[in-house]
CSV table of C-alpha atoms in Angstrom, one decimal:
chain,number,residue,atom,x,y,z
A,26,LEU,CA,-59.4,17.3,34.5
A,27,ASP,CA,-62.6,18.9,33.3
A,28,LEU,CA,-63.7,21.8,35.3
A,29,ARG,CA,-65.5,23.7,32.6
A,30,ASN,CA,-69.0,25.5,33.2
A,31,ASN,CA,-68.6,25.7,37.0
A,32,SER,CA,-68.7,29.3,37.7
A,33,LEU,CA,-65.3,29.3,39.1
A,34,ALA,CA,-63.7,32.7,39.8
A,35,ALA,CA,-60.6,31.3,41.4
A,36,LEU,CA,-58.6,28.1,42.2
A,37,PRO,CA,-57.4,27.5,45.8
A,38,ALA,CA,-53.7,27.4,46.2
A,39,GLY,CA,-52.0,24.2,46.1
A,40,LEU,CA,-54.8,22.6,44.0
A,41,PHE,CA,-52.4,20.9,41.6
A,42,ARG,CA,-50.1,19.7,44.4
A,43,GLY,CA,-49.4,16.0,43.5
A,44,ALA,CA,-50.8,16.4,39.9
A,45,ARG,CA,-47.4,16.0,38.2
A,46,ARG,CA,-48.9,13.7,35.6
A,47,LEU,CA,-52.0,15.8,34.8
A,48,ALA,CA,-51.9,16.5,30.9
A,49,HIS,CA,-55.2,18.2,30.0
A,50,LEU,CA,-56.9,20.9,32.0
A,51,ASP,CA,-60.2,22.4,30.9
A,52,LEU,CA,-61.2,25.7,32.8
A,53,SER,CA,-63.4,27.1,30.0
A,54,TYR,CA,-66.9,28.6,30.5
A,55,ASN,CA,-66.1,30.0,34.0
A,56,ASN,CA,-65.7,33.3,35.7
A,57,PHE,CA,-62.1,33.9,36.0
A,58,SER,CA,-61.1,37.5,36.0
A,59,LEU,CA,-57.3,37.0,36.5
A,60,VAL,CA,-54.9,34.1,35.8
A,61,PRO,CA,-52.4,34.8,38.7
A,62,ALA,CA,-48.7,34.0,38.7
A,63,ASP,CA,-47.6,30.3,39.1
A,64,MET,CA,-51.2,29.1,39.0
A,65,PHE,CA,-50.4,25.9,37.2
A,66,ARG,CA,-46.7,25.6,38.2
A,67,GLU,CA,-47.3,22.4,40.1
A,68,ALA,CA,-48.8,20.9,37.1
A,69,SER,CA,-45.6,20.9,35.2
A,70,ALA,CA,-46.6,18.1,32.9
A,71,LEU,CA,-49.6,19.9,31.3
A,72,LEU,CA,-49.8,19.5,27.5
A,73,ARG,CA,-53.2,21.4,27.0
A,74,LEU,CA,-54.7,24.3,28.8
A,75,ASP,CA,-58.1,25.6,28.0
A,76,LEU,CA,-59.2,29.0,29.6
A,77,SER,CA,-61.6,30.0,26.7
A,78,HIS,CA,-65.0,31.6,27.3
A,79,ASN,CA,-64.2,33.3,30.6
A,80,PRO,CA,-65.8,36.7,29.5
A,81,GLY,CA,-64.4,38.5,32.7
A,82,LEU,CA,-60.9,37.6,32.2
A,83,ARG,CA,-59.2,40.9,31.9
A,84,ARG,CA,-55.5,40.0,32.9
A,85,VAL,CA,-52.9,37.2,32.5
A,86,HIS,CA,-50.0,37.7,35.0
A,87,PRO,CA,-46.6,37.6,33.0
A,88,GLN,CA,-45.7,34.6,35.3
A,89,ALA,CA,-49.0,32.9,35.0
A,90,PHE,CA,-47.7,29.9,33.0
A,91,ARG,CA,-44.2,29.6,34.4
A,92,GLY,CA,-43.0,25.9,34.7
A,93,LEU,CA,-45.2,24.8,31.9
A,94,ALA,CA,-42.3,24.0,29.5
A,95,GLN,CA,-44.3,21.1,28.0
A,96,LEU,CA,-47.4,22.9,27.2
A,97,ARG,CA,-48.4,22.4,23.4
A,98,GLU,CA,-51.9,24.0,23.4
A,99,LEU,CA,-53.2,27.1,25.0
A,100,ASP,CA,-56.6,28.5,24.6
A,101,LEU,CA,-57.3,32.1,25.7
A,102,SER,CA,-60.1,32.8,23.2
A,103,TYR,CA,-63.4,34.6,23.8
A,104,GLY,CA,-62.4,36.3,27.2
A,105,GLY,CA,-62.1,40.0,28.0
A,106,LEU,CA,-58.3,40.4,27.2
A,107,ALA,CA,-57.3,43.7,25.9
A,108,ALA,CA,-53.5,42.9,26.4
A,109,LEU,CA,-51.3,40.0,26.9
A,110,SER,CA,-47.8,40.2,28.1
A,111,LEU,CA,-45.2,38.7,26.0
A,112,ASP,CA,-43.4,37.4,29.1
A,113,ALA,CA,-46.4,35.0,29.6
A,114,LEU,CA,-45.8,33.2,26.3
A,115,GLU,CA,-42.2,33.3,26.0
A,116,GLY,CA,-41.6,30.6,28.7
A,117,LEU,CA,-43.6,28.1,26.7
A,118,PRO,CA,-41.0,26.7,24.3
A,119,GLY,CA,-43.2,23.6,23.4
A,120,LEU,CA,-46.2,25.7,22.4
A,121,VAL,CA,-47.8,24.6,18.9
A,122,GLY,CA,-51.4,25.9,19.3
A,123,LEU,CA,-52.5,29.2,20.4
A,124,ARG,CA,-55.9,30.7,20.4
A,125,LEU,CA,-56.7,34.3,21.0
A,126,GLY,CA,-59.7,35.1,19.0
A,127,GLY,CA,-62.8,36.7,20.5
A,128,ASN,CA,-61.0,39.1,22.9
A,129,PRO,CA,-61.3,43.0,22.7
A,130,TRP,CA,-57.6,43.5,21.7
A,131,LEU,CA,-56.3,47.1,22.2
A,132,CYS,CA,-53.8,47.4,19.3
A,133,GLY,CA,-51.8,50.2,20.6
A,134,CYS,CA,-48.0,50.6,21.0
A,135,ALA,CA,-48.0,48.0,23.8
A,136,MET,CA,-49.1,45.4,21.3
A,137,GLU,CA,-46.2,45.4,19.1
A,138,PRO,CA,-43.9,43.0,21.0
A,139,LEU,CA,-46.7,40.5,21.0
A,140,LEU,CA,-47.4,40.9,17.3
A,141,LYS,CA,-43.8,40.5,16.5
A,142,TRP,CA,-43.6,37.3,18.5
A,143,LEU,CA,-46.7,35.8,16.8
A,144,ARG,CA,-45.3,36.6,13.4
A,145,GLY,CA,-42.0,34.8,14.2
A,146,ARG,CA,-43.9,31.8,15.6
A,147,ILE,CA,-46.7,31.5,13.0
A,148,GLN,CA,-44.9,28.7,11.1
A,149,ARG,CA,-44.4,26.7,14.2
A,150,CYS,CA,-47.4,27.6,16.1
A,151,SER,CA,-50.9,27.3,14.5
A,152,SER,CA,-53.2,30.0,15.9
A,153,ASP,CA,-56.6,31.5,15.1
A,154,SER,CA,-54.9,34.8,14.5
A,155,GLN,CA,-57.2,35.8,11.5
A,156,GLN,CA,-60.1,35.6,14.0
A,157,ALA,CA,-58.3,37.7,16.6
A,158,GLU,CA,-59.2,41.3,15.9
A,159,CYS,CA,-58.5,44.7,17.2
A,160,TRP,CA,-61.2,46.6,18.8
A,161,ALA,CA,-59.4,49.9,19.4
A,162,PRO,CA,-58.0,52.4,18.5
A,163,PRO,CA,-60.7,53.4,16.1
A,164,GLU,CA,-58.4,53.4,13.2
A,165,VAL,CA,-57.5,49.6,13.3
A,166,ALA,CA,-61.0,48.5,14.7
A,167,GLY,CA,-62.0,45.3,13.2
A,168,ALA,CA,-58.6,44.6,11.6
A,169,PRO,CA,-57.1,41.1,12.2
A,170,LEU,CA,-54.2,41.1,14.6
A,171,LEU,CA,-51.7,40.0,12.1
A,172,SER,CA,-52.7,42.4,9.4
A,173,LEU,CA,-50.9,45.0,11.4
A,174,THR,CA,-47.4,45.7,10.1
A,175,GLU,CA,-44.3,47.4,11.4
A,176,GLU,CA,-45.6,50.6,9.7
A,177,SER,CA,-48.9,50.4,11.9
A,178,PHE,CA,-46.5,51.1,14.9
A,179,GLN,CA,-44.2,53.8,13.4
A,180,ALA,CA,-45.9,56.5,15.4
A,181,CYS,CA,-44.7,54.6,18.4
A,182,HIS,CA,-41.0,55.0,17.6
A,183,LEU,CA,-41.1,58.8,16.9
A,184,THR,CA,-38.6,60.7,19.2
A,185,LEU,CA,-38.2,64.4,19.4
A,186,THR,CA,-34.8,65.8,18.4
A,187,LEU,CA,-33.2,68.9,20.1
A,188,ASP,CA,-34.4,71.0,17.1
A,189,ASP,CA,-37.9,69.9,17.6
A,190,TYR,CA,-37.7,70.9,21.3
A,191,LEU,CA,-36.2,74.4,20.3
A,192,PHE,CA,-38.9,74.8,17.8
A,193,ILE,CA,-41.8,73.9,20.3
A,194,ALA,CA,-40.2,76.3,22.9
A,195,PHE,CA,-39.9,79.0,20.4
A,196,VAL,CA,-43.5,78.6,19.3
A,197,GLY,CA,-44.5,78.7,22.9
A,198,PHE,CA,-42.8,81.8,23.5
A,199,VAL,CA,-44.3,83.5,20.5
A,200,VAL,CA,-47.8,82.4,21.5
A,201,SER,CA,-47.3,83.6,25.0
A,202,ILE,CA,-46.1,87.1,23.8
A,203,ALA,CA,-48.9,87.3,21.5
A,204,SER,CA,-51.5,86.4,24.1
A,205,VAL,CA,-50.1,89.1,26.4
A,206,ALA,CA,-50.2,91.7,23.5
A,207,THR,CA,-53.7,90.6,22.7
A,208,ASN,CA,-54.8,90.9,26.4
A,209,PHE,CA,-53.0,94.4,26.6
A,210,LEU,CA,-54.8,95.7,23.4
A,211,LEU,CA,-58.2,94.3,24.7
A,212,GLY,CA,-57.6,96.1,28.0
A,213,ILE,CA,-56.9,99.5,26.2
A,214,THR,CA,-59.9,99.0,24.0
A,215,ALA,CA,-62.2,98.1,27.0
A,216,ASN,CA,-60.9,101.2,28.8
A,217,CYS,CA,-61.4,103.6,26.0
A,218,CYS,CA,-64.9,102.3,25.4
A,219,HIS,CA,-65.7,102.7,29.1
A,220,ARG,CA,-64.3,106.3,29.1
A,221,TRP,CA,-66.2,107.1,25.8
A,222,SER,CA,-69.4,105.9,27.3
């Protein structure tokens, strides 16, 4: 079923009812902004799904591809995706091709689970991961997704100990005392200057 280049922004509920033998679905070059939950559930025999070149596509629901256990190829390239829930991909055991390039990926802490999954699947799942690049934060802008290592996300796992909290509280106390003392001295100085004048 070829529905590409039709300015589609959504699909009516139940569109794939009775389409149990549908194997290939092309929804590229449209105006989708969201892939909702269970959008393709009734088309359970899908082997290839193309959602590429939907520049307004900002979100894929974690249950968007539920029921597509036979899906082998998924194309999400050249959209507006900054993030993708790992839950959306974990229910696709047959996936052997995944395209993610051309999206403005936000490579913050929330991206780490997806990257771990991609690295674990890279031998079995061909992808355009070298074309998929980070757009933000600035320190990794332009870097390919898979060039990020566990060290790239070290700051995401930093936790404060009791000593750290005590030190922060102590510094806060000292700074507050210093500010009160400074204000007191400024007040005295201003008062003296006023009397002198």
